[in-house]
JSON list of C-alpha atoms in Angstrom, two decimals:
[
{"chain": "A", "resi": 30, "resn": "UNK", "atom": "CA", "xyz": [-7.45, -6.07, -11.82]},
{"chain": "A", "resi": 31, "resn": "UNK", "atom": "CA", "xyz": [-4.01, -6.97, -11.88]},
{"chain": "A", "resi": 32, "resn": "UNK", "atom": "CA", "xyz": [-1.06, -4.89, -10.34]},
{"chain": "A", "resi": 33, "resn": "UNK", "atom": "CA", "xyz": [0.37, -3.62, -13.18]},
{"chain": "A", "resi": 34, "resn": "UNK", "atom": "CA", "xyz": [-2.79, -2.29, -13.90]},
{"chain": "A", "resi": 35, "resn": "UNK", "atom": "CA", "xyz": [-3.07, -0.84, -10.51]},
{"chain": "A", "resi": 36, "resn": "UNK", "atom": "CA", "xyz": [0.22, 0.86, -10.68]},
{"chain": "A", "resi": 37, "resn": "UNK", "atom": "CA", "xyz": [-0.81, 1.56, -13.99]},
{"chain": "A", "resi": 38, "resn": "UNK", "atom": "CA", "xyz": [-4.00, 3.84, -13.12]},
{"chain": "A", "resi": 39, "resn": "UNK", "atom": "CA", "xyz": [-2.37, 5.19, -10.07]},
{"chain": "A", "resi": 40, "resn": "UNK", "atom": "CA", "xyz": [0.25, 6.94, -12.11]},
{"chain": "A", "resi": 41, "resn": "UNK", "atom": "CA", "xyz": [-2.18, 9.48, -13.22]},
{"chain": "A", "resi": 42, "resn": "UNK", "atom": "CA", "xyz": [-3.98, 10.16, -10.11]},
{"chain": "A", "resi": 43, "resn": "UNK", "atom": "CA", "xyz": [-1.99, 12.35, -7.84]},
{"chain": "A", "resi": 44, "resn": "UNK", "atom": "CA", "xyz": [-2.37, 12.03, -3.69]},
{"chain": "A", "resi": 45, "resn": "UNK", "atom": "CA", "xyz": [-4.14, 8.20, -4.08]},
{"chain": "A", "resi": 46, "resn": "UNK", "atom": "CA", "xyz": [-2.04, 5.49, -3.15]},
{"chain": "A", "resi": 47, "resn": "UNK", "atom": "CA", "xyz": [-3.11, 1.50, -2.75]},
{"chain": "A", "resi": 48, "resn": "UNK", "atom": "CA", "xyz": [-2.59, 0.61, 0.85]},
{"chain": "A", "resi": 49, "resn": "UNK", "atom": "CA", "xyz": [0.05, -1.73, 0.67]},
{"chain": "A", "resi": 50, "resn": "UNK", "atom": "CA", "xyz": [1.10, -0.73, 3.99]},
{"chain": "A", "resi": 51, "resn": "UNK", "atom": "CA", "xyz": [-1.92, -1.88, 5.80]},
{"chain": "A", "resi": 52, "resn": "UNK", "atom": "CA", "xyz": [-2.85, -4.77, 7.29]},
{"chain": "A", "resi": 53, "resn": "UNK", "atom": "CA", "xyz": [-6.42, -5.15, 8.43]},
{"chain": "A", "resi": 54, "resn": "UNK", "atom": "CA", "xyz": [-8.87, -7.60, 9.95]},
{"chain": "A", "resi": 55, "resn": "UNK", "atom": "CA", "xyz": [-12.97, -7.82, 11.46]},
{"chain": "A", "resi": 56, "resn": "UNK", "atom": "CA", "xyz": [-13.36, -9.28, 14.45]},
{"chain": "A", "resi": 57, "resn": "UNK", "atom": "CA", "xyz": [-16.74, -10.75, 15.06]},
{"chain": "A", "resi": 58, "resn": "UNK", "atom": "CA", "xyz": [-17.76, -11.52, 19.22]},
{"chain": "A", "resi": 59, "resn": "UNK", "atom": "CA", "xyz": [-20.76, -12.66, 20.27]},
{"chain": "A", "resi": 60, "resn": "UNK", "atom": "CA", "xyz": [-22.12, -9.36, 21.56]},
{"chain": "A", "resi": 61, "resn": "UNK", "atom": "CA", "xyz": [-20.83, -6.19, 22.86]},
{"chain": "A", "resi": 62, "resn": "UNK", "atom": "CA", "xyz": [-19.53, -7.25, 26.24]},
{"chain": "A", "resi": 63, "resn": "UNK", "atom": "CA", "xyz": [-16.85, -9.56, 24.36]},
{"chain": "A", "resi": 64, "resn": "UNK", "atom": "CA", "xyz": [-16.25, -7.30, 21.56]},
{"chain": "A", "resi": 65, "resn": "UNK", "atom": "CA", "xyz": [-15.36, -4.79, 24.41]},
{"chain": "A", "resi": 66, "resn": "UNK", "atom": "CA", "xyz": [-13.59, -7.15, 26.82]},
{"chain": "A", "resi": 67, "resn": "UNK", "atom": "CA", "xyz": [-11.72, -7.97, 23.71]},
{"chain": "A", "resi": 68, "resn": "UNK", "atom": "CA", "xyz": [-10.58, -4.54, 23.27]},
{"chain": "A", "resi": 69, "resn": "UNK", "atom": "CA", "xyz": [-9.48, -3.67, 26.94]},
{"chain": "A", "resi": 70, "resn": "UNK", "atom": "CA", "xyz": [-7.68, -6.37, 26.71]},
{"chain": "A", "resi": 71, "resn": "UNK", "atom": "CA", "xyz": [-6.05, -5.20, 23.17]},
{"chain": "A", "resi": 72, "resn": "UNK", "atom": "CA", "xyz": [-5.53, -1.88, 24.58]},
{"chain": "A", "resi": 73, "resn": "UNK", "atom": "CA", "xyz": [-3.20, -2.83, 27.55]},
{"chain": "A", "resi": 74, "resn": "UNK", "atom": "CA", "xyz": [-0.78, -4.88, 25.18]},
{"chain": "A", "resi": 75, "resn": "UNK", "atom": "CA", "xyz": [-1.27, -1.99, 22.55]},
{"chain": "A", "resi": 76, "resn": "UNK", "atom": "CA", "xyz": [0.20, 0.35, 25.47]},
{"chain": "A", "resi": 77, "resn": "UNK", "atom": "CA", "xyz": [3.01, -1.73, 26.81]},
{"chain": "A", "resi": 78, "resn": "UNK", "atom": "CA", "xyz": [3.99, -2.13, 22.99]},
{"chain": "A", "resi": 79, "resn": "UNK", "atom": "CA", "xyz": [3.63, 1.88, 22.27]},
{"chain": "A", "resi": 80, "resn": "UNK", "atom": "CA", "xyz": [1.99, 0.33, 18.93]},
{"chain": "A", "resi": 81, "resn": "UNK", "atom": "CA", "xyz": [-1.72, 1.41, 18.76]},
{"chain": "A", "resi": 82, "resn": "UNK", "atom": "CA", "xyz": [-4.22, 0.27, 16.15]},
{"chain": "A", "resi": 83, "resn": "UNK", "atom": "CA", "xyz": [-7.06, 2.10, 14.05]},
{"chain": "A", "resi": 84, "resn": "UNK", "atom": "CA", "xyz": [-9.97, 0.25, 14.85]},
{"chain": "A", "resi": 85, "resn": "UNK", "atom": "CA", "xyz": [-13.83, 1.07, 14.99]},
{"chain": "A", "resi": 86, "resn": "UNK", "atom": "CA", "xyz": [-16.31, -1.02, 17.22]},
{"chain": "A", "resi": 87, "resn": "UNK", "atom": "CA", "xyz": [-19.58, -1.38, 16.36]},
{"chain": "A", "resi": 88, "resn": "UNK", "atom": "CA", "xyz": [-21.71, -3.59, 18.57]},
{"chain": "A", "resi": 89, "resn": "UNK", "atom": "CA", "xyz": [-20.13, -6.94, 18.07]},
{"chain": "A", "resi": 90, "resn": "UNK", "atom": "CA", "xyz": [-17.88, -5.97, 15.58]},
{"chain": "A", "resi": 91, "resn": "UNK", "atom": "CA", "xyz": [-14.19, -4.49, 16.01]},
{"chain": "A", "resi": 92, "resn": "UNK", "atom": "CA", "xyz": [-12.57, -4.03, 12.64]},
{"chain": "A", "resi": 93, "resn": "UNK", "atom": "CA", "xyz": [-8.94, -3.11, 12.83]},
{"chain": "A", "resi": 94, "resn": "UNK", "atom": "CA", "xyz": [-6.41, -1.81, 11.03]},
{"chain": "A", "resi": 95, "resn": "UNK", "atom": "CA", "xyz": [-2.46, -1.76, 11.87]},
{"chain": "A", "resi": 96, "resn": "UNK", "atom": "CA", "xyz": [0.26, 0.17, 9.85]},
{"chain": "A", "resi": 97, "resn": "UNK", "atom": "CA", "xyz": [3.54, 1.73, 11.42]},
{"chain": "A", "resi": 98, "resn": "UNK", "atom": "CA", "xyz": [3.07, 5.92, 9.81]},
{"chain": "A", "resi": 99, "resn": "UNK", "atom": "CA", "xyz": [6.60, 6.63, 11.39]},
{"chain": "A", "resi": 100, "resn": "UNK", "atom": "CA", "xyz": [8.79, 3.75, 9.62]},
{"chain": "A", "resi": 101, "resn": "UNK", "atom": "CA", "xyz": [7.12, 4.18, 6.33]},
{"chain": "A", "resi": 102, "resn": "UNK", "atom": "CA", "xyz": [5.59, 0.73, 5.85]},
{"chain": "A", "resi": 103, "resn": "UNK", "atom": "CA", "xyz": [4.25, -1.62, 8.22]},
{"chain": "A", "resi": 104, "resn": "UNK", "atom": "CA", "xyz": [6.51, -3.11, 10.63]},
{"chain": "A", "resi": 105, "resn": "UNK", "atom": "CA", "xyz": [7.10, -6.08, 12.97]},
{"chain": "A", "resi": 106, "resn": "UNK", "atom": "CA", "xyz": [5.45, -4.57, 15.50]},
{"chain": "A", "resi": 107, "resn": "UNK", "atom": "CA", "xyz": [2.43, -4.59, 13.50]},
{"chain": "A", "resi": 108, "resn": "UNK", "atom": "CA", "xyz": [2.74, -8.24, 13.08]},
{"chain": "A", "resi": 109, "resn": "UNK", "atom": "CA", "xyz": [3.54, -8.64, 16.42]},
{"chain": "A", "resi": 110, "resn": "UNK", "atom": "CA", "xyz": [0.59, -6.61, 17.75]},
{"chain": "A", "resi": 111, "resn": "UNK", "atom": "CA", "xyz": [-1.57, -8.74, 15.01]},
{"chain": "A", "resi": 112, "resn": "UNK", "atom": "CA", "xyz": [-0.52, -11.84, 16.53]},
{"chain": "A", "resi": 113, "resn": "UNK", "atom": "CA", "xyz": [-1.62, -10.97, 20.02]},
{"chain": "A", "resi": 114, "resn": "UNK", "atom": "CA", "xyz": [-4.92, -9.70, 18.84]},
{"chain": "A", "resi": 115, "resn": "UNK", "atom": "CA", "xyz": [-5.86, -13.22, 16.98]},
{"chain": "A", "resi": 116, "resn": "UNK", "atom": "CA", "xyz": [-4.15, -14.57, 20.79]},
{"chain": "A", "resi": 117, "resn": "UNK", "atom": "CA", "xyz": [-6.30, -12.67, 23.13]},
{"chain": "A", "resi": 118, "resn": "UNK", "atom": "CA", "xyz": [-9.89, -13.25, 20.23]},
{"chain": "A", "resi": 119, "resn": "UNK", "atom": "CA", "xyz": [-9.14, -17.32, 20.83]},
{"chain": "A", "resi": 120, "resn": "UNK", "atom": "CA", "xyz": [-8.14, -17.29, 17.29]},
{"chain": "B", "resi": 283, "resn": "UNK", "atom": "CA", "xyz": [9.52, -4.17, 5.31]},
{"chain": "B", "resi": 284, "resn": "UNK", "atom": "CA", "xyz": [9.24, -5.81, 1.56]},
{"chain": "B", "resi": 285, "resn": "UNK", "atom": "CA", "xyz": [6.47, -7.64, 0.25]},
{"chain": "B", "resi": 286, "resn": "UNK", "atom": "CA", "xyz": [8.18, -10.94, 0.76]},
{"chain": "B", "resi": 287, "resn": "UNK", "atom": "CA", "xyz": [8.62, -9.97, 4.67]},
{"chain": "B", "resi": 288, "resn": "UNK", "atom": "CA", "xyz": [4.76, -8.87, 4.38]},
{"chain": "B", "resi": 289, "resn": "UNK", "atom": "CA", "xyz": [3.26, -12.23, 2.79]},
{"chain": "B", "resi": 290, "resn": "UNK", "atom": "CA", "xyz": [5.28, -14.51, 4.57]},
{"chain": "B", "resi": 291, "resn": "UNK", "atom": "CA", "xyz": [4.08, -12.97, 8.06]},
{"chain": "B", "resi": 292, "resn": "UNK", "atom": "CA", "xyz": [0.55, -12.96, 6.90]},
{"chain": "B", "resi": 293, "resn": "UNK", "atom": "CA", "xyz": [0.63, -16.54, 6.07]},
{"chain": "B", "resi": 294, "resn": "UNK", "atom": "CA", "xyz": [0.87, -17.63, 9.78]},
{"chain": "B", "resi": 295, "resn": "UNK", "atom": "CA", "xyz": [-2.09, -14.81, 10.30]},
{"chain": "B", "resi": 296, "resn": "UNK", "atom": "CA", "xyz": [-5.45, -16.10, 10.28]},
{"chain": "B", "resi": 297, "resn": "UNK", "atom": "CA", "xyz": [-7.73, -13.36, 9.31]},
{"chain": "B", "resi": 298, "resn": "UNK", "atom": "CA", "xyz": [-5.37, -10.22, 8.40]},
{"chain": "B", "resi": 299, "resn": "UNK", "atom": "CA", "xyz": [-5.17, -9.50, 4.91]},
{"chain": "B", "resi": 300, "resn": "UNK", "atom": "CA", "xyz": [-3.07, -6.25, 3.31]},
{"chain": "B", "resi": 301, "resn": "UNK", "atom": "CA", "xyz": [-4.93, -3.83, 1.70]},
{"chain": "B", "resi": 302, "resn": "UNK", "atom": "CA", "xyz": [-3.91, -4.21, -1.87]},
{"chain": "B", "resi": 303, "resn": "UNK", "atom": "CA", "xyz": [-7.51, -4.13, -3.16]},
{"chain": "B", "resi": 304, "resn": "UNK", "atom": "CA", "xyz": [-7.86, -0.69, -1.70]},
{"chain": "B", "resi": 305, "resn": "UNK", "atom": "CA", "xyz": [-7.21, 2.83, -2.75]},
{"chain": "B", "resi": 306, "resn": "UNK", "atom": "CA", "xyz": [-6.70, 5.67, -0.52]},
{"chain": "B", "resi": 307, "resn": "UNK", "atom": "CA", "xyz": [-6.82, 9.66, -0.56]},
{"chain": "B", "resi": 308, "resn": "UNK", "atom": "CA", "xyz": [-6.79, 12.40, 2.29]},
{"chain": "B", "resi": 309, "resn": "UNK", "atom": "CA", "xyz": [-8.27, 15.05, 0.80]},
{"chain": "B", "resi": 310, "resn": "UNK", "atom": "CA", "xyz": [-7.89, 18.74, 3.04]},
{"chain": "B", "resi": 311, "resn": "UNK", "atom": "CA", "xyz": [-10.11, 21.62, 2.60]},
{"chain": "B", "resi": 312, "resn": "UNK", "atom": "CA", "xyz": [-10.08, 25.41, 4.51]},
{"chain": "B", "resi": 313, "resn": "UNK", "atom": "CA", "xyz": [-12.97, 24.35, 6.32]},
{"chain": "B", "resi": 314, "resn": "UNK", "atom": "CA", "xyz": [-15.96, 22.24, 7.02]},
{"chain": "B", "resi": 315, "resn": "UNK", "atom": "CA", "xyz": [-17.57, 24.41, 4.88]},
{"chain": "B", "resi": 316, "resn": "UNK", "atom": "CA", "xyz": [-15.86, 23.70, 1.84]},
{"chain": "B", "resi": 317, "resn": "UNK", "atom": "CA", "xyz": [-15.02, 19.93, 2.74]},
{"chain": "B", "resi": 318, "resn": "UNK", "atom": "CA", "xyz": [-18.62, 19.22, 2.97]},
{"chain": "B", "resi": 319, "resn": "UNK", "atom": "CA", "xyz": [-19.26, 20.88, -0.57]},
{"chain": "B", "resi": 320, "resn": "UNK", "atom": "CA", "xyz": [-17.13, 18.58, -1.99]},
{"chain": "B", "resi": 321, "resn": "UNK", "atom": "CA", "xyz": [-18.97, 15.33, -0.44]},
{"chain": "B", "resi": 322, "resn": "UNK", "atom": "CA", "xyz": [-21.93, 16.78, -2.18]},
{"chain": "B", "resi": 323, "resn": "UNK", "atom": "CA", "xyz": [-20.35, 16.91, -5.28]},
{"chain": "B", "resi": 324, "resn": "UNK", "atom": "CA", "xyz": [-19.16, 13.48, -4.82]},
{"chain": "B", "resi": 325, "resn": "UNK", "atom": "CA", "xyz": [-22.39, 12.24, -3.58]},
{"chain": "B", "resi": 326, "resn": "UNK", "atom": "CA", "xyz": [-23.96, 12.52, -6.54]},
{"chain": "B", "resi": 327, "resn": "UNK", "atom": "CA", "xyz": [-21.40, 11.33, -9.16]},
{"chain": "B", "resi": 328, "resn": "UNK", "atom": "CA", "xyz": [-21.09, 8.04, -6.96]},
{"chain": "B", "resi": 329, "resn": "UNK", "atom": "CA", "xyz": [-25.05, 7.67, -6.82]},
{"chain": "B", "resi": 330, "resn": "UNK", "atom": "CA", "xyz": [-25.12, 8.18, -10.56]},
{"chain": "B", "resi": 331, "resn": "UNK", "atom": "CA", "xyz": [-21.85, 5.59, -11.13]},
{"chain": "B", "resi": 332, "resn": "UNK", "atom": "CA", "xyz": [-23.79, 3.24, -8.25]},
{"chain": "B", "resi": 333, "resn": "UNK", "atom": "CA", "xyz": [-20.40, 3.20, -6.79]},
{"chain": "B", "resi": 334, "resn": "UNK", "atom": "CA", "xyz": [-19.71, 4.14, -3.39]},
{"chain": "B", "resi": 335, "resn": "UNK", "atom": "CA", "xyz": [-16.73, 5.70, -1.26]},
{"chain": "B", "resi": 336, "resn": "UNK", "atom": "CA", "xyz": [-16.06, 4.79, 2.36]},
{"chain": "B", "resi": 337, "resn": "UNK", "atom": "CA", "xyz": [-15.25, 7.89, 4.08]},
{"chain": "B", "resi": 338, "resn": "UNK", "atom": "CA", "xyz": [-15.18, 9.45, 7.29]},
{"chain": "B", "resi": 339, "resn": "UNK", "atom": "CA", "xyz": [-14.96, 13.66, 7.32]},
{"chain": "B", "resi": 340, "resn": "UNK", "atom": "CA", "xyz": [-13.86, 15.46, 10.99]},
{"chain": "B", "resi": 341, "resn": "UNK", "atom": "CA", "xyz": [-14.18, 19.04, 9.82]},
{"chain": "B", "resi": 342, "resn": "UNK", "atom": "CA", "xyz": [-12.11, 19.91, 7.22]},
{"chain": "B", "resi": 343, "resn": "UNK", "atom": "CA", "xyz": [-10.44, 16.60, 6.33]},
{"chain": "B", "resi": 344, "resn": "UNK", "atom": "CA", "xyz": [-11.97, 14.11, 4.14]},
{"chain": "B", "resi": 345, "resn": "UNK", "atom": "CA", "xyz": [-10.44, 10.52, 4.18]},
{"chain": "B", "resi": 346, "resn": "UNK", "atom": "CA", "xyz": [-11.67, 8.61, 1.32]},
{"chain": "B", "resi": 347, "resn": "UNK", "atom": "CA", "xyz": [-11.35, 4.59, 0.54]},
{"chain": "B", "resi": 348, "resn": "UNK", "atom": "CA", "xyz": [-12.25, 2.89, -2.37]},
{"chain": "B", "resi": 349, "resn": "UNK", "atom": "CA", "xyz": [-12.90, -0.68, -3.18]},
{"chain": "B", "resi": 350, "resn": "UNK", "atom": "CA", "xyz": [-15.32, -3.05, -5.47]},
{"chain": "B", "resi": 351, "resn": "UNK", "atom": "CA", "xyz": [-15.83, -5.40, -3.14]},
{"chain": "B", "resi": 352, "resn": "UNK", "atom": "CA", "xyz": [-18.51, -7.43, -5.07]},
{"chain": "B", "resi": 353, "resn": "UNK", "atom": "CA", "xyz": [-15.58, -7.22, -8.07]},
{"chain": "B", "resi": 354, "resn": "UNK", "atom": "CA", "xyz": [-13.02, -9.00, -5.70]},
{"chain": "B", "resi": 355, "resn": "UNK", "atom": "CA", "xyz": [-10.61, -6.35, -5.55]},
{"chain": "B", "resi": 356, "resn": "UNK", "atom": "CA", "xyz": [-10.17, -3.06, -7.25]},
{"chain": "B", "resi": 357, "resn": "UNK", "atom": "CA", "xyz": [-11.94, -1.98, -10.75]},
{"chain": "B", "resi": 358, "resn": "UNK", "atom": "CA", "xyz": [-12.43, 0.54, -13.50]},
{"chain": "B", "resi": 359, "resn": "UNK", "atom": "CA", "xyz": [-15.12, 2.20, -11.19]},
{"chain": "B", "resi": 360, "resn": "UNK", "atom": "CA", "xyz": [-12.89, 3.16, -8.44]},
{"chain": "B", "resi": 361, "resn": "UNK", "atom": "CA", "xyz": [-9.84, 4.21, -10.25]},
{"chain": "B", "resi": 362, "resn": "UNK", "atom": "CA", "xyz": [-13.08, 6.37, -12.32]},
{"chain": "B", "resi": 363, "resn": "UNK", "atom": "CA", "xyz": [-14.76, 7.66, -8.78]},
{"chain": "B", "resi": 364, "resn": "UNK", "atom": "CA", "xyz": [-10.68, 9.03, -7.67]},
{"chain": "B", "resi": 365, "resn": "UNK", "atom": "CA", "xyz": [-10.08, 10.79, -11.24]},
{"chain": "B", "resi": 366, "resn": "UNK", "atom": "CA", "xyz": [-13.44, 12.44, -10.49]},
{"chain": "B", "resi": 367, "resn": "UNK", "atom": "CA", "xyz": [-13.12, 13.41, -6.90]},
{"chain": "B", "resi": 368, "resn": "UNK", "atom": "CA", "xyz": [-9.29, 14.79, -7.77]},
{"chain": "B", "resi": 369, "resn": "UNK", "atom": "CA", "xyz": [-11.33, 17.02, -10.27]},
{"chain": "B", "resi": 370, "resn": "UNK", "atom": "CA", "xyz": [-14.19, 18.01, -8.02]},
{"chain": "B", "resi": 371, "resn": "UNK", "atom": "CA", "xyz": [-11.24, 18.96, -5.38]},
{"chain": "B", "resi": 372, "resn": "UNK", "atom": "CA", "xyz": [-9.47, 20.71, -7.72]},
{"chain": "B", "resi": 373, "resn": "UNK", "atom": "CA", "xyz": [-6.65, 19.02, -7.44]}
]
C-alpha cells in the first residue's frame, strides 16, 4: 500500500498513527551469552548518552527499537545511539 | 527531524529500518478487568480475519501493532483489524 493510501485510511481511525518516528532493528548473536554481553555493553553507552532504547531479548535475539517521546520525532541521538549499537554487534 | 534527515541517516545504517509499514494504538481501559475483555473480543475477530495483532497488555493498558508482514508492508487487513478494535473499545 502506498502512502497516500496510508494517510488515507488513517484519517478515519482516531488514536492509530504509522510509526514514522521509529526506527527499529533484530539483532541476531550466537547464543545468549553474546546477545547479553551485547546488551551490557549497549546499556553503559545508553546511560552515558541519557538515550535508552525499547528492546526485548529473547535467547539470542535482541530486537530494538529507538524513538526520542520528548522531541516529538526521532532524533540524532537515536541515530547516534543506532550507530553504536551496529559498533559494539561487529556490524 | 524530517524525512529527508530520517532516510539519509538510515542509509549509512545497516539493519535499522523506520517503521512506516506499521500501525500503532495505545488503547487504556479502568482496569485489567475490562482491558482483558477487550483482547477477547479482539481475539476472535483476528482468528476469524486470520490476521493477527502484536500486543503486549500490563494491566490496564493495551499496546497494539499491526503489520502484514507476508504483504510487505501494511494492507486492507490491518487498517480492517484497527476500525474493528476502535469499535470493540468503544472508541
Amino acid at each position: 500500500m502506498d502512502q497516500n493510501g496510508i494517510s488515507e485510511r488513517l484519517e478515519s481511525l482516531p488514536g492509530w498513527q504509522q510509526e514514522v518516528d521509529v526506527i527499529s532493528k533484530t539483532f541476531k548473536f550466537v547464543d545468549f551469552a553474546e546477545a547479553f554481553e551485547f546488551m551490557t555493553k549497549v546499556a553503559a553507552v545508553a546511560e552515558q548518552m541519557n538515550h535508552h532504547p525499547e528492546w526485548t531479548n529473547v535467547y539470542n535475539t535482541v530486537d530494538v527499537r529507538l524513538t526520542s517521546h520528548e522531541a516529538g520525532g526521532l532524533s540524532d541521538a537515536d541515530f547516534k545511539l543506532a550507530a553504536e549499537m551496529n559498533r559494539l554487534a561487529g556490524q
